[in-house]
PDB file of C-alpha atoms in Angstrom:
ATOM      1  CA  UNK D   1     -57.862  59.789-259.121  1.00  0.00           C
ATOM      2  CA  UNK D   2     -58.073  58.534-255.533  1.00  0.00           C
ATOM      3  CA  UNK D   3     -59.896  61.724-254.573  1.00  0.00           C
ATOM      4  CA  UNK D   4     -62.465  61.283-257.322  1.00  0.00           C
ATOM      5  CA  UNK D   5     -62.982  57.612-256.497  1.00  0.00           C
ATOM      6  CA  UNK D   6     -63.401  58.157-252.774  1.00  0.00           C
ATOM      7  CA  UNK D   7     -65.358  61.412-252.855  1.00  0.00           C
ATOM      8  CA  UNK D   8     -68.942  61.046-251.627  1.00  0.00           C
ATOM      9  CA  UNK D   9     -71.471  62.792-249.402  1.00  0.00           C
ATOM     10  CA  UNK D  10     -72.190  61.478-245.931  1.00  0.00           C
ATOM     11  CA  UNK D  11     -75.601  63.188-245.803  1.00  0.00           C
ATOM     12  CA  UNK D  12     -76.704  63.721-249.433  1.00  0.00           C
ATOM     13  CA  UNK D  13     -80.293  64.418-248.396  1.00  0.00           C
ATOM     14  CA  UNK D  14     -79.344  68.007-247.653  1.00  0.00           C
ATOM     15  CA  UNK D  15     -78.980  68.644-251.387  1.00  0.00           C
ATOM     16  CA  UNK D  16     -82.758  68.530-251.679  1.00  0.00           C
ATOM     17  CA  UNK D  17     -82.830  71.930-249.971  1.00  0.00           C
ATOM     18  CA  UNK D  18     -80.849  73.629-252.761  1.00  0.00           C
ATOM     19  CA  UNK D  19     -83.709  74.101-255.276  1.00  0.00           C
ATOM     20  CA  UNK D  20     -85.882  75.617-252.557  1.00  0.00           C
ATOM     21  CA  UNK D  21     -83.147  78.005-251.413  1.00  0.00           C
ATOM     22  CA  UNK D  22     -82.246  79.023-254.962  1.00  0.00           C
ATOM     23  CA  UNK D  23     -85.894  79.637-255.720  1.00  0.00           C
ATOM     24  CA  UNK D  24     -86.200  81.777-252.598  1.00  0.00           C
ATOM     25  CA  UNK D  25     -83.164  83.846-253.630  1.00  0.00           C
ATOM     26  CA  UNK D  26     -84.609  84.401-257.114  1.00  0.00           C
ATOM     27  CA  UNK D  27     -87.995  85.389-255.654  1.00  0.00           C
ATOM     28  CA  UNK D  28     -86.364  87.870-253.252  1.00  0.00           C
ATOM     29  CA  UNK D  29     -84.327  89.373-256.091  1.00  0.00           C
ATOM     30  CA  UNK D  30     -87.443  89.876-258.235  1.00  0.00           C
ATOM     31  CA  UNK D  31     -89.476  91.191-255.306  1.00  0.00           C
ATOM     32  CA  UNK D  32     -86.860  93.779-254.373  1.00  0.00           C
ATOM     33  CA  UNK D  33     -85.942  94.865-257.889  1.00  0.00           C
ATOM     34  CA  UNK D  34     -85.602  98.596-258.543  1.00  0.00           C
ATOM     35  CA  UNK D  35     -88.690  98.727-260.781  1.00  0.00           C
ATOM     36  CA  UNK D  36     -90.996  97.625-257.998  1.00  0.00           C
ATOM     37  CA  UNK D  37     -94.508  96.960-259.367  1.00  0.00           C
ATOM     38  CA  UNK D  38     -94.559  99.854-261.897  1.00  0.00           C
ATOM     39  CA  UNK D  39     -93.743  97.547-264.787  1.00  0.00           C
ATOM     40  CA  UNK D  40     -97.214  96.054-264.435  1.00  0.00           C
ATOM     41  CA  UNK D  41     -98.824  99.509-264.944  1.00  0.00           C
ATOM     42  CA  UNK D  42     -96.441 101.444-267.218  1.00  0.00           C
ATOM     43  CA  UNK D  43     -95.307 100.562-270.709  1.00  0.00           C
ATOM     44  CA  UNK D  44     -91.836  99.074-270.721  1.00  0.00           C
ATOM     45  CA  UNK D  45     -90.573 101.693-273.201  1.00  0.00           C
ATOM     46  CA  UNK D  46     -91.732 104.596-271.017  1.00  0.00           C
ATOM     47  CA  UNK D  47     -90.741 103.173-267.662  1.00  0.00           C
ATOM     48  CA  UNK D  48     -86.980 103.980-267.848  1.00  0.00           C
ATOM     49  CA  UNK D  49     -87.780 107.641-268.488  1.00  0.00           C
ATOM     50  CA  UNK D  50     -90.144 107.878-265.548  1.00  0.00           C
ATOM     51  CA  UNK D  51     -87.886 106.255-262.959  1.00  0.00           C
ATOM     52  CA  UNK D  52     -85.524 108.405-260.944  1.00  0.00           C
ATOM     53  CA  UNK D  53     -81.853 107.795-261.391  1.00  0.00           C
ATOM     54  CA  UNK D  54     -80.847 105.166-258.877  1.00  0.00           C
ATOM     55  CA  UNK D  55     -77.867 105.354-256.608  1.00  0.00           C
ATOM     56  CA  UNK D  56     -74.831 103.587-257.974  1.00  0.00           C
ATOM     57  CA  UNK D  57     -74.722 101.460-254.839  1.00  0.00           C
ATOM     58  CA  UNK D  58     -77.930  99.782-255.890  1.00  0.00           C
ATOM     59  CA  UNK D  59     -76.279  98.382-258.988  1.00  0.00           C
ATOM     60  CA  UNK D  60     -75.009  95.690-256.629  1.00  0.00           C
ATOM     61  CA  UNK D  61     -77.511  93.310-255.054  1.00  0.00           C
ATOM     62  CA  UNK D  62     -77.044  90.862-252.192  1.00  0.00           C
ATOM     63  CA  UNK D  63     -79.124  88.059-253.653  1.00  0.00           C
ATOM     64  CA  UNK D  64     -76.348  86.258-255.578  1.00  0.00           C
ATOM     65  CA  UNK D  65     -74.263  86.326-252.405  1.00  0.00           C
ATOM     66  CA  UNK D  66     -77.202  85.004-250.394  1.00  0.00           C
ATOM     67  CA  UNK D  67     -77.656  82.142-252.861  1.00  0.00           C
ATOM     68  CA  UNK D  68     -73.925  81.438-252.734  1.00  0.00           C
ATOM     69  CA  UNK D  69     -73.903  81.394-248.893  1.00  0.00           C
ATOM     70  CA  UNK D  70     -76.860  79.054-248.775  1.00  0.00           C
ATOM     71  CA  UNK D  71     -75.234  76.775-251.346  1.00  0.00           C
ATOM     72  CA  UNK D  72     -71.989  76.563-249.375  1.00  0.00           C
ATOM     73  CA  UNK D  73     -73.917  75.914-246.152  1.00  0.00           C
ATOM     74  CA  UNK D  74     -75.910  73.082-247.715  1.00  0.00           C
ATOM     75  CA  UNK D  75     -72.773  71.516-249.213  1.00  0.00           C
ATOM     76  CA  UNK D  76     -71.093  71.637-245.787  1.00  0.00           C
ATOM     77  CA  UNK D  77     -74.119  70.044-244.122  1.00  0.00           C
ATOM     78  CA  UNK D  78     -74.196  67.290-246.759  1.00  0.00           C
ATOM     79  CA  UNK D  79     -70.858  66.052-245.418  1.00  0.00           C
ATOM     80  CA  UNK D  80     -68.402  65.860-248.305  1.00  0.00           C
ATOM     81  CA  UNK D  81     -65.832  63.189-247.554  1.00  0.00           C
ATOM     82  CA  UNK D  82     -62.873  61.748-249.419  1.00  0.00           C
ATOM     83  CA  UNK D  83     -60.578  60.220-246.790  1.00  0.00           C
ATOM     84  CA  UNK D  84     -60.803  57.742-243.928  1.00  0.00           C
ATOM     85  CA  UNK D  85     -59.360  57.779-240.426  1.00  0.00           C
ATOM     86  CA  UNK D  86     -58.328  54.675-238.502  1.00  0.00           C
ATOM     87  CA  UNK D  87     -58.861  54.576-234.746  1.00  0.00           C
ATOM     88  CA  UNK D  88     -58.738  52.002-231.975  1.00  0.00           C
ATOM     89  CA  UNK D  89     -62.221  51.040-230.838  1.00  0.00           C
ATOM     90  CA  UNK D  90     -63.428  49.226-227.764  1.00  0.00           C
ATOM     91  CA  UNK D  91     -66.862  48.396-226.495  1.00  0.00           C
ATOM     92  CA  UNK D  92     -67.450  46.197-223.497  1.00  0.00           C
ATOM     93  CA  UNK D  93     -68.783  42.839-224.596  1.00  0.00           C
ATOM     94  CA  UNK D  94     -70.347  41.980-221.238  1.00  0.00           C
ATOM     95  CA  UNK D  95     -74.094  41.435-221.481  1.00  0.00           C
ATOM     96  CA  UNK D  96     -76.181  41.476-218.302  1.00  0.00           C
ATOM     97  CA  UNK D  97     -79.737  40.166-218.484  1.00  0.00           C
ATOM     98  CA  UNK D  98     -81.687  41.147-215.369  1.00  0.00           C
ATOM     99  CA  UNK D  99     -84.767  39.077-214.510  1.00  0.00           C
ATOM    100  CA  UNK D 100     -87.259  40.479-212.003  1.00  0.00           C
ATOM    101  CA  UNK D 101     -89.860  38.275-210.321  1.00  0.00           C
ATOM    102  CA  UNK D 102     -93.250  40.041-210.208  1.00  0.00           C
ATOM    103  CA  UNK D 103     -95.337  37.089-209.035  1.00  0.00           C
ATOM    104  CA  UNK D 104     -97.986  37.704-206.322  1.00  0.00           C
ATOM    105  CA  UNK D 105     -95.636  36.492-203.568  1.00  0.00           C
ATOM    106  CA  UNK D 106     -93.340  39.467-204.262  1.00  0.00           C
ATOM    107  CA  UNK D 107     -95.930  41.670-202.556  1.00  0.00           C
ATOM    108  CA  UNK D 108     -95.080  40.082-199.187  1.00  0.00           C
ATOM    109  CA  UNK D 109     -93.730  42.486-196.593  1.00  0.00           C
ATOM    110  CA  UNK D 110     -91.276  40.326-194.659  1.00  0.00           C
ATOM    111  CA  UNK D 111     -88.636  42.780-195.964  1.00  0.00           C
ATOM    112  CA  UNK D 112     -89.691  46.414-195.710  1.00  0.00           C
ATOM    113  CA  UNK D 113     -91.544  47.921-197.376  1.00  0.00           C
ATOM    114  CA  UNK D 114     -92.132  44.819-199.501  1.00  0.00           C
ATOM    115  CA  UNK D 115     -90.229  42.382-201.638  1.00  0.00           C
ATOM    116  CA  UNK D 116     -90.729  43.939-205.078  1.00  0.00           C
ATOM    117  CA  UNK D 117     -89.703  47.381-203.823  1.00  0.00           C
ATOM    118  CA  UNK D 118     -86.530  45.962-202.318  1.00  0.00           C
ATOM    119  CA  UNK D 119     -85.899  44.157-205.603  1.00  0.00           C
ATOM    120  CA  UNK D 120     -86.185  47.491-207.442  1.00  0.00           C
ATOM    121  CA  UNK D 121     -83.628  48.984-205.058  1.00  0.00           C
ATOM    122  CA  UNK D 122     -81.324  46.046-205.807  1.00  0.00           C
ATOM    123  CA  UNK D 123     -81.796  46.603-209.543  1.00  0.00           C
ATOM    124  CA  UNK D 124     -80.764  50.217-209.097  1.00  0.00           C
ATOM    125  CA  UNK D 125     -77.542  49.073-207.403  1.00  0.00           C
ATOM    126  CA  UNK D 126     -76.885  46.632-210.223  1.00  0.00           C
ATOM    127  CA  UNK D 127     -77.367  49.353-212.838  1.00  0.00           C
ATOM    128  CA  UNK D 128     -74.898  51.577-210.985  1.00  0.00           C
ATOM    129  CA  UNK D 129     -72.332  48.798-211.295  1.00  0.00           C
ATOM    130  CA  UNK D 130     -72.973  48.009-214.966  1.00  0.00           C
ATOM    131  CA  UNK D 131     -70.422  50.563-216.300  1.00  0.00           C
ATOM    132  CA  UNK D 132     -69.364  49.251-219.749  1.00  0.00           C
ATOM    133  CA  UNK D 133     -71.774  46.302-219.674  1.00  0.00           C
ATOM    134  CA  UNK D 134     -74.930  46.337-221.759  1.00  0.00           C
ATOM    135  CA  UNK D 135     -78.060  45.556-219.791  1.00  0.00           C
ATOM    136  CA  UNK D 136     -81.563  44.254-220.483  1.00  0.00           C
ATOM    137  CA  UNK D 137     -84.513  43.821-218.133  1.00  0.00           C
ATOM    138  CA  UNK D 138     -87.180  41.104-218.067  1.00  0.00           C
ATOM    139  CA  UNK D 139     -90.149  40.885-215.720  1.00  0.00           C
ATOM    140  CA  UNK D 140     -91.995  37.609-215.250  1.00  0.00           C
ATOM    141  CA  UNK D 141     -94.954  36.031-213.550  1.00  0.00           C
ATOM    142  CA  UNK D 142     -96.525  33.164-215.482  1.00  0.00           C
ATOM    143  CA  UNK D 143     -94.896  34.537-218.663  1.00  0.00           C
ATOM    144  CA  UNK D 144     -91.818  36.694-219.313  1.00  0.00           C
ATOM    145  CA  UNK D 145     -92.135  40.287-220.545  1.00  0.00           C
ATOM    146  CA  UNK D 146     -89.218  42.247-221.987  1.00  0.00           C
ATOM    147  CA  UNK D 147     -89.051  45.656-220.314  1.00  0.00           C
ATOM    148  CA  UNK D 148     -85.976  46.759-222.288  1.00  0.00           C
ATOM    149  CA  UNK D 149     -83.731  44.930-224.777  1.00  0.00           C
ATOM    150  CA  UNK D 150     -79.961  45.063-224.523  1.00  0.00           C
ATOM    151  CA  UNK D 151     -78.823  48.659-224.147  1.00  0.00           C
ATOM    152  CA  UNK D 152     -76.037  50.724-222.609  1.00  0.00           C
ATOM    153  CA  UNK D 153     -78.548  53.438-221.642  1.00  0.00           C
ATOM    154  CA  UNK D 154     -79.039  52.460-218.002  1.00  0.00           C
ATOM    155  CA  UNK D 155     -80.827  55.764-217.338  1.00  0.00           C
ATOM    156  CA  UNK D 156     -83.765  54.565-219.431  1.00  0.00           C
ATOM    157  CA  UNK D 157     -83.957  51.287-217.520  1.00  0.00           C
ATOM    158  CA  UNK D 158     -83.747  53.129-214.206  1.00  0.00           C
ATOM    159  CA  UNK D 159     -86.654  55.366-215.249  1.00  0.00           C
ATOM    160  CA  UNK D 160     -88.808  52.277-215.875  1.00  0.00           C
ATOM    161  CA  UNK D 161     -88.252  50.733-212.444  1.00  0.00           C
ATOM    162  CA  UNK D 162     -90.749  52.683-210.257  1.00  0.00           C
ATOM    163  CA  UNK D 163     -93.943  51.395-211.976  1.00  0.00           C
ATOM    164  CA  UNK D 164     -92.874  47.743-211.741  1.00  0.00           C
ATOM    165  CA  UNK D 165     -95.044  45.796-209.282  1.00  0.00           C
ATOM    166  CA  UNK D 166     -97.066  42.540-209.270  1.00  0.00           C
ATOM    167  CA  UNK D 167    -100.221  44.601-209.852  1.00  0.00           C
ATOM    168  CA  UNK D 168     -99.225  45.482-213.433  1.00  0.00           C
ATOM    169  CA  UNK D 169     -98.834  41.869-214.537  1.00  0.00           C
ATOM    170  CA  UNK D 170    -101.740  40.666-216.725  1.00  0.00           C
ATOM    171  CA  UNK D 171    -101.922  37.270-215.051  1.00  0.00           C
ATOM    172  CA  UNK D 172    -100.578  35.570-211.953  1.00  0.00           C
ATOM    173  CA  UNK D 173     -97.924  32.887-212.010  1.00  0.00           C
ATOM    174  CA  UNK D 174     -94.352  32.098-211.040  1.00  0.00           C
ATOM    175  CA  UNK D 175     -92.515  30.448-213.944  1.00  0.00           C
ATOM    176  CA  UNK D 176     -88.863  31.397-214.248  1.00  0.00           C
ATOM    177  CA  UNK D 177     -87.856  28.948-217.023  1.00  0.00           C
ATOM    178  CA  UNK D 178     -89.452  31.007-219.846  1.00  0.00           C
ATOM    179  CA  UNK D 179     -87.737  34.119-218.453  1.00  0.00           C
ATOM    180  CA  UNK D 180     -84.352  32.373-218.621  1.00  0.00           C
ATOM    181  CA  UNK D 181     -85.019  31.421-222.240  1.00  0.00           C
ATOM    182  CA  UNK D 182     -85.985  35.015-223.006  1.00  0.00           C
ATOM    183  CA  UNK D 183     -82.756  36.231-221.403  1.00  0.00           C
ATOM    184  CA  UNK D 184     -80.769  33.973-223.720  1.00  0.00           C
ATOM    185  CA  UNK D 185     -82.545  35.465-226.745  1.00  0.00           C
ATOM    186  CA  UNK D 186     -81.809  39.028-225.651  1.00  0.00           C
ATOM    187  CA  UNK D 187     -78.128  38.257-225.080  1.00  0.00           C
ATOM    188  CA  UNK D 188     -77.798  36.711-228.520  1.00  0.00           C
ATOM    189  CA  UNK D 189     -79.744  39.536-230.151  1.00  0.00           C
ATOM    190  CA  UNK D 190     -77.217  41.881-228.557  1.00  0.00           C
ATOM    191  CA  UNK D 191     -74.482  40.148-230.559  1.00  0.00           C
ATOM    192  CA  UNK D 192     -72.847  38.207-227.701  1.00  0.00           C
ATOM    193  CA  UNK D 193     -72.390  34.508-227.079  1.00  0.00           C
ATOM    194  CA  UNK D 194     -71.750  34.868-223.359  1.00  0.00           C
ATOM    195  CA  UNK D 195     -73.389  36.869-220.649  1.00  0.00           C
ATOM    196  CA  UNK D 196     -74.413  37.216-217.029  1.00  0.00           C
ATOM    197  CA  UNK D 197     -78.001  36.524-216.028  1.00  0.00           C
ATOM    198  CA  UNK D 198     -79.131  37.886-212.660  1.00  0.00           C
ATOM    199  CA  UNK D 199     -82.450  36.620-211.315  1.00  0.00           C
ATOM    200  CA  UNK D 200     -84.083  38.549-208.485  1.00  0.00           C
ATOM    201  CA  UNK D 201     -86.760  36.270-207.063  1.00  0.00           C
ATOM    202  CA  UNK D 202     -88.289  34.736-203.953  1.00  0.00           C
ATOM    203  CA  UNK D 203     -88.940  31.375-205.616  1.00  0.00           C
ATOM    204  CA  UNK D 204     -90.609  29.756-208.592  1.00  0.00           C
ATOM    205  CA  UNK D 205     -93.138  27.037-209.344  1.00  0.00           C
ATOM    206  CA  UNK D 206     -91.391  25.257-212.246  1.00  0.00           C
ATOM    207  CA  UNK D 207     -88.150  23.859-210.744  1.00  0.00           C
ATOM    208  CA  UNK D 208     -87.715  21.005-213.232  1.00  0.00           C
ATOM    209  CA  UNK D 209     -87.940  23.264-216.298  1.00  0.00           C
ATOM    210  CA  UNK D 210     -85.921  25.997-214.577  1.00  0.00           C
ATOM    211  CA  UNK D 211     -83.002  23.667-213.772  1.00  0.00           C
ATOM    212  CA  UNK D 212     -82.949  22.364-217.363  1.00  0.00           C
ATOM    213  CA  UNK D 213     -82.929  25.921-218.729  1.00  0.00           C
ATOM    214  CA  UNK D 214     -80.151  26.973-216.325  1.00  0.00           C
ATOM    215  CA  UNK D 215     -77.981  23.996-217.260  1.00  0.00           C
ATOM    216  CA  UNK D 216     -78.469  24.788-220.945  1.00  0.00           C
ATOM    217  CA  UNK D 217     -77.370  28.367-220.401  1.00  0.00           C
ATOM    218  CA  UNK D 218     -74.296  27.203-218.489  1.00  0.00           C
ATOM    219  CA  UNK D 219     -73.309  24.859-221.325  1.00  0.00           C
ATOM    220  CA  UNK D 220     -73.515  27.796-223.751  1.00  0.00           C
ATOM    221  CA  UNK D 221     -71.178  30.008-221.712  1.00  0.00           C
ATOM    222  CA  UNK D 222     -73.811  31.995-219.845  1.00  0.00           C
ATOM    223  CA  UNK D 223     -74.002  32.265-216.074  1.00  0.00           C
ATOM    224  CA  UNK D 224     -77.152  32.331-213.943  1.00  0.00           C
ATOM    225  CA  UNK D 225     -76.846  34.239-210.655  1.00  0.00           C
ATOM    226  CA  UNK D 226     -79.664  34.355-208.126  1.00  0.00           C
ATOM    227  CA  UNK D 227     -80.453  37.183-205.699  1.00  0.00           C
ATOM    228  CA  UNK D 228     -82.886  36.036-202.999  1.00  0.00           C
ATOM    229  CA  UNK D 229     -85.624  38.536-202.125  1.00  0.00           C
ATOM    230  CA  UNK D 230     -87.297  37.807-198.797  1.00  0.00           C
ATOM    231  CA  UNK D 231     -86.717  35.786-195.642  1.00  0.00           C
ATOM    232  CA  UNK D 232     -87.164  32.063-194.875  1.00  0.00           C
ATOM    233  CA  UNK D 233     -89.820  32.940-192.280  1.00  0.00           C
ATOM    234  CA  UNK D 234     -91.829  34.724-194.953  1.00  0.00           C
ATOM    235  CA  UNK D 235     -94.979  36.772-194.514  1.00  0.00           C
ATOM    236  CA  UNK D 236     -98.705  36.369-195.227  1.00  0.00           C
ATOM    237  CA  UNK D 237     -99.540  36.484-198.918  1.00  0.00           C
ATOM    238  CA  UNK D 238    -101.724  39.519-199.645  1.00  0.00           C
ATOM    239  CA  UNK D 239    -104.207  40.320-202.402  1.00  0.00           C
ATOM    240  CA  UNK D 240    -104.400  43.505-204.467  1.00  0.00           C
ATOM    241  CA  UNK D 241    -107.155  44.857-202.222  1.00  0.00           C
ATOM    242  CA  UNK D 242    -104.900  44.536-199.176  1.00  0.00           C
ATOM    243  CA  UNK D 243    -106.558  41.460-197.651  1.00  0.00           C
ATOM    244  CA  UNK D 244    -104.620  38.262-196.967  1.00  0.00           C
ATOM    245  CA  UNK D 245    -104.892  35.029-198.938  1.00  0.00           C
ATOM    246  CA  UNK D 246    -106.314  32.058-197.030  1.00  0.00           C
ATOM    247  CA  UNK D 247    -106.126  28.367-197.802  1.00  0.00           C
ATOM    248  CA  UNK D 248    -108.999  25.877-197.725  1.00  0.00           C
ATOM    249  CA  UNK D 249    -108.711  25.529-193.944  1.00  0.00           C
ATOM    250  CA  UNK D 250    -109.086  29.296-193.484  1.00  0.00           C
ATOM    251  CA  UNK D 251    -105.519  29.892-192.318  1.00  0.00           C
ATOM    252  CA  UNK D 252    -103.243  32.498-193.806  1.00  0.00           C
ATOM    253  CA  UNK D 253    -101.134  31.396-196.744  1.00  0.00           C
ATOM    254  CA  UNK D 254     -97.496  32.259-196.155  1.00  0.00           C
ATOM    255  CA  UNK D 255     -95.037  33.458-198.797  1.00  0.00           C
ATOM    256  CA  UNK D 256     -91.805  31.866-197.603  1.00  0.00           C
ATOM    257  CA  UNK D 257     -88.362  31.859-199.170  1.00  0.00           C
ATOM    258  CA  UNK D 258     -87.097  28.459-200.344  1.00  0.00           C
ATOM    259  CA  UNK D 259     -83.364  29.013-200.005  1.00  0.00           C
ATOM    260  CA  UNK D 260     -82.402  25.511-201.100  1.00  0.00           C
ATOM    261  CA  UNK D 261     -84.432  25.813-204.329  1.00  0.00           C
ATOM    262  CA  UNK D 262     -82.744  29.097-205.244  1.00  0.00           C
ATOM    263  CA  UNK D 263     -79.299  27.708-204.449  1.00  0.00           C
ATOM    264  CA  UNK D 264     -79.957  24.772-206.755  1.00  0.00           C
ATOM    265  CA  UNK D 265     -80.921  27.140-209.569  1.00  0.00           C
ATOM    266  CA  UNK D 266     -77.692  29.111-209.161  1.00  0.00           C
ATOM    267  CA  UNK D 267     -75.672  25.898-209.018  1.00  0.00           C
ATOM    268  CA  UNK D 268     -77.321  24.580-212.192  1.00  0.00           C
ATOM    269  CA  UNK D 269     -76.520  27.830-213.958  1.00  0.00           C
ATOM    270  CA  UNK D 270     -72.896  27.947-212.795  1.00  0.00           C
ATOM    271  CA  UNK D 271     -73.440  31.186-210.913  1.00  0.00           C
ATOM    272  CA  UNK D 272     -73.708  32.462-207.349  1.00  0.00           C
ATOM    273  CA  UNK D 273     -76.561  32.575-204.886  1.00  0.00           C
ATOM    274  CA  UNK D 274     -76.616  35.684-202.710  1.00  0.00           C
ATOM    275  CA  UNK D 275     -79.003  37.365-200.343  1.00  0.00           C
ATOM    276  CA  UNK D 276     -79.691  41.083-200.473  1.00  0.00           C
ATOM    277  CA  UNK D 277     -76.990  41.804-197.901  1.00  0.00           C
ATOM    278  CA  UNK D 278     -74.454  39.948-200.077  1.00  0.00           C
ATOM    279  CA  UNK D 279     -75.327  41.754-203.310  1.00  0.00           C
ATOM    280  CA  UNK D 280     -72.230  44.053-203.172  1.00  0.00           C
ATOM    281  CA  UNK D 281     -69.982  40.969-203.222  1.00  0.00           C
ATOM    282  CA  UNK D 282     -71.720  39.673-206.340  1.00  0.00           C
ATOM    283  CA  UNK D 283     -71.441  43.044-208.060  1.00  0.00           C
ATOM    284  CA  UNK D 284     -67.748  43.279-207.232  1.00  0.00           C
ATOM    285  CA  UNK D 285     -67.221  39.886-208.825  1.00  0.00           C
ATOM    286  CA  UNK D 286     -69.180  40.830-211.940  1.00  0.00           C
ATOM    287  CA  UNK D 287     -67.253  44.087-212.305  1.00  0.00           C
ATOM    288  CA  UNK D 288     -63.969  42.191-212.073  1.00  0.00           C
ATOM    289  CA  UNK D 289     -65.095  39.871-214.868  1.00  0.00           C
ATOM    290  CA  UNK D 290     -66.118  42.859-216.991  1.00  0.00           C
ATOM    291  CA  UNK D 291     -62.732  44.541-216.483  1.00  0.00           C
ATOM    292  CA  UNK D 292     -60.954  41.319-217.424  1.00  0.00           C
ATOM    293  CA  UNK D 293     -62.993  41.127-220.615  1.00  0.00           C
ATOM    294  CA  UNK D 294     -62.030  44.725-221.364  1.00  0.00           C
ATOM    295  CA  UNK D 295     -58.330  43.936-220.981  1.00  0.00           C
ATOM    296  CA  UNK D 296     -58.626  41.007-223.368  1.00  0.00           C
ATOM    297  CA  UNK D 297     -60.370  43.177-225.966  1.00  0.00           C
ATOM    298  CA  UNK D 298     -57.769  45.930-225.568  1.00  0.00           C
ATOM    299  CA  UNK D 299     -54.995  43.420-226.250  1.00  0.00           C
ATOM    300  CA  UNK D 300     -56.709  42.498-229.503  1.00  0.00           C
ATOM    301  CA  UNK D 301     -56.187  46.137-230.631  1.00  0.00           C
ATOM    302  CA  UNK D 302     -59.477  46.332-232.502  1.00  0.00           C
ATOM    303  CA  UNK D 303     -59.328  49.046-235.185  1.00  0.00           C
ATOM    304  CA  UNK D 304     -62.153  50.627-237.129  1.00  0.00           C
ATOM    305  CA  UNK D 305     -62.198  53.060-240.034  1.00  0.00           C
ATOM    306  CA  UNK D 306     -64.638  55.896-240.522  1.00  0.00           C
ATOM    307  CA  UNK D 307     -65.015  58.622-243.131  1.00  0.00           C
ATOM    308  CA  UNK D 308     -63.921  62.116-242.152  1.00  0.00           C
ATOM    309  CA  UNK D 309     -66.469  64.909-242.601  1.00  0.00           C
ATOM    310  CA  UNK D 310     -64.827  67.493-244.897  1.00  0.00           C
ATOM    311  CA  UNK D 311     -67.654  70.002-244.555  1.00  0.00           C
ATOM    312  CA  UNK D 312     -65.608  71.939-242.040  1.00  0.00           C
ATOM    313  CA  UNK D 313     -63.270  73.106-244.837  1.00  0.00           C
ATOM    314  CA  UNK D 314     -66.180  74.980-246.437  1.00  0.00           C
ATOM    315  CA  UNK D 315     -66.775  77.121-243.355  1.00  0.00           C
ATOM    316  CA  UNK D 316     -64.174  79.827-244.289  1.00  0.00           C
ATOM    317  CA  UNK D 317     -65.883  80.277-247.665  1.00  0.00           C
ATOM    318  CA  UNK D 318     -69.252  80.474-245.895  1.00  0.00           C
ATOM    319  CA  UNK D 319     -67.916  83.178-243.584  1.00  0.00           C
ATOM    320  CA  UNK D 320     -66.527  85.093-246.578  1.00  0.00           C
ATOM    321  CA  UNK D 321     -69.864  84.981-248.409  1.00  0.00           C
ATOM    322  CA  UNK D 322     -71.648  86.029-245.217  1.00  0.00           C
ATOM    323  CA  UNK D 323     -69.285  88.979-244.875  1.00  0.00           C
ATOM    324  CA  UNK D 324     -70.384  90.303-248.272  1.00  0.00           C
ATOM    325  CA  UNK D 325     -73.999  90.038-247.127  1.00  0.00           C
ATOM    326  CA  UNK D 326     -73.164  92.482-244.308  1.00  0.00           C
ATOM    327  CA  UNK D 327     -72.234  95.228-246.811  1.00  0.00           C
ATOM    328  CA  UNK D 328     -73.982  98.529-246.098  1.00  0.00           C
ATOM    329  CA  UNK D 329     -76.465  99.845-248.619  1.00  0.00           C
ATOM    330  CA  UNK D 330     -77.637  96.510-250.067  1.00  0.00           C
ATOM    331  CA  UNK D 331     -81.332  97.277-249.473  1.00  0.00           C
TER     332      UNK D 331
END
């Protein structure tokens, strides 16, 4: 009774192939019948007397065996299942939301070759350290743009890094607060209530809104870390055509790094402020937190149940039917 109650097919869609395969077997049997096409030309009463005596081997045909083999194969592919297996499951619950500044100032070349390229290199290092963490990527200028939602496929994110530059942004700006709000949405959409937010930036133009957003994230169990891209001395701000931006007085406009502003953002978000040279220390700390989370989840001994695919038990019967198809003299 338990077998009948629990029996079901994991992939029942495969059964739709059975009528087609049976029809093909019937068509092949008719097409290769011993009478050939003479029955269309000779009277049915005269035809047996005109046909040569057939070999006794041809009294057996392979088509029923072919239909049987196809039927067994389709039933195996449909995934018959009647029992469950319990196993211990673990998935890292760490969520990392990476925020990349692509404002015009990121084109400055005070760090070689330029700031946004160095930020992409830093993102690559972060992805190498993600391990069991799930990662998302946001790019921002005046508005945030989700490059990838939360995923454990860091290879896909890494493949999207090379095209990222200020030139691809539809409009100029430097507002980090909306990007922080977007990071919160992605973390929650990933099914987590806590997460690490890593902002790679050289500054922003909305400090009041940014500090409020960072404090809100901190109160909800999320941490805002800041990676500074650039140097305090800065470099001339360049345009897309390669020329430098000038102010009203005709002097070059500098893209400098406001260290104090970035430190305040990290402090408001309960995270760390680091420069590019200190990024390995930040990653070591984040990895330690991720491992600690993994230990806590392992202690909970999370168990999941899944249905076993019983199609494998049909394979011996499929091999047996296929063996009959290899009989000499079928055709």
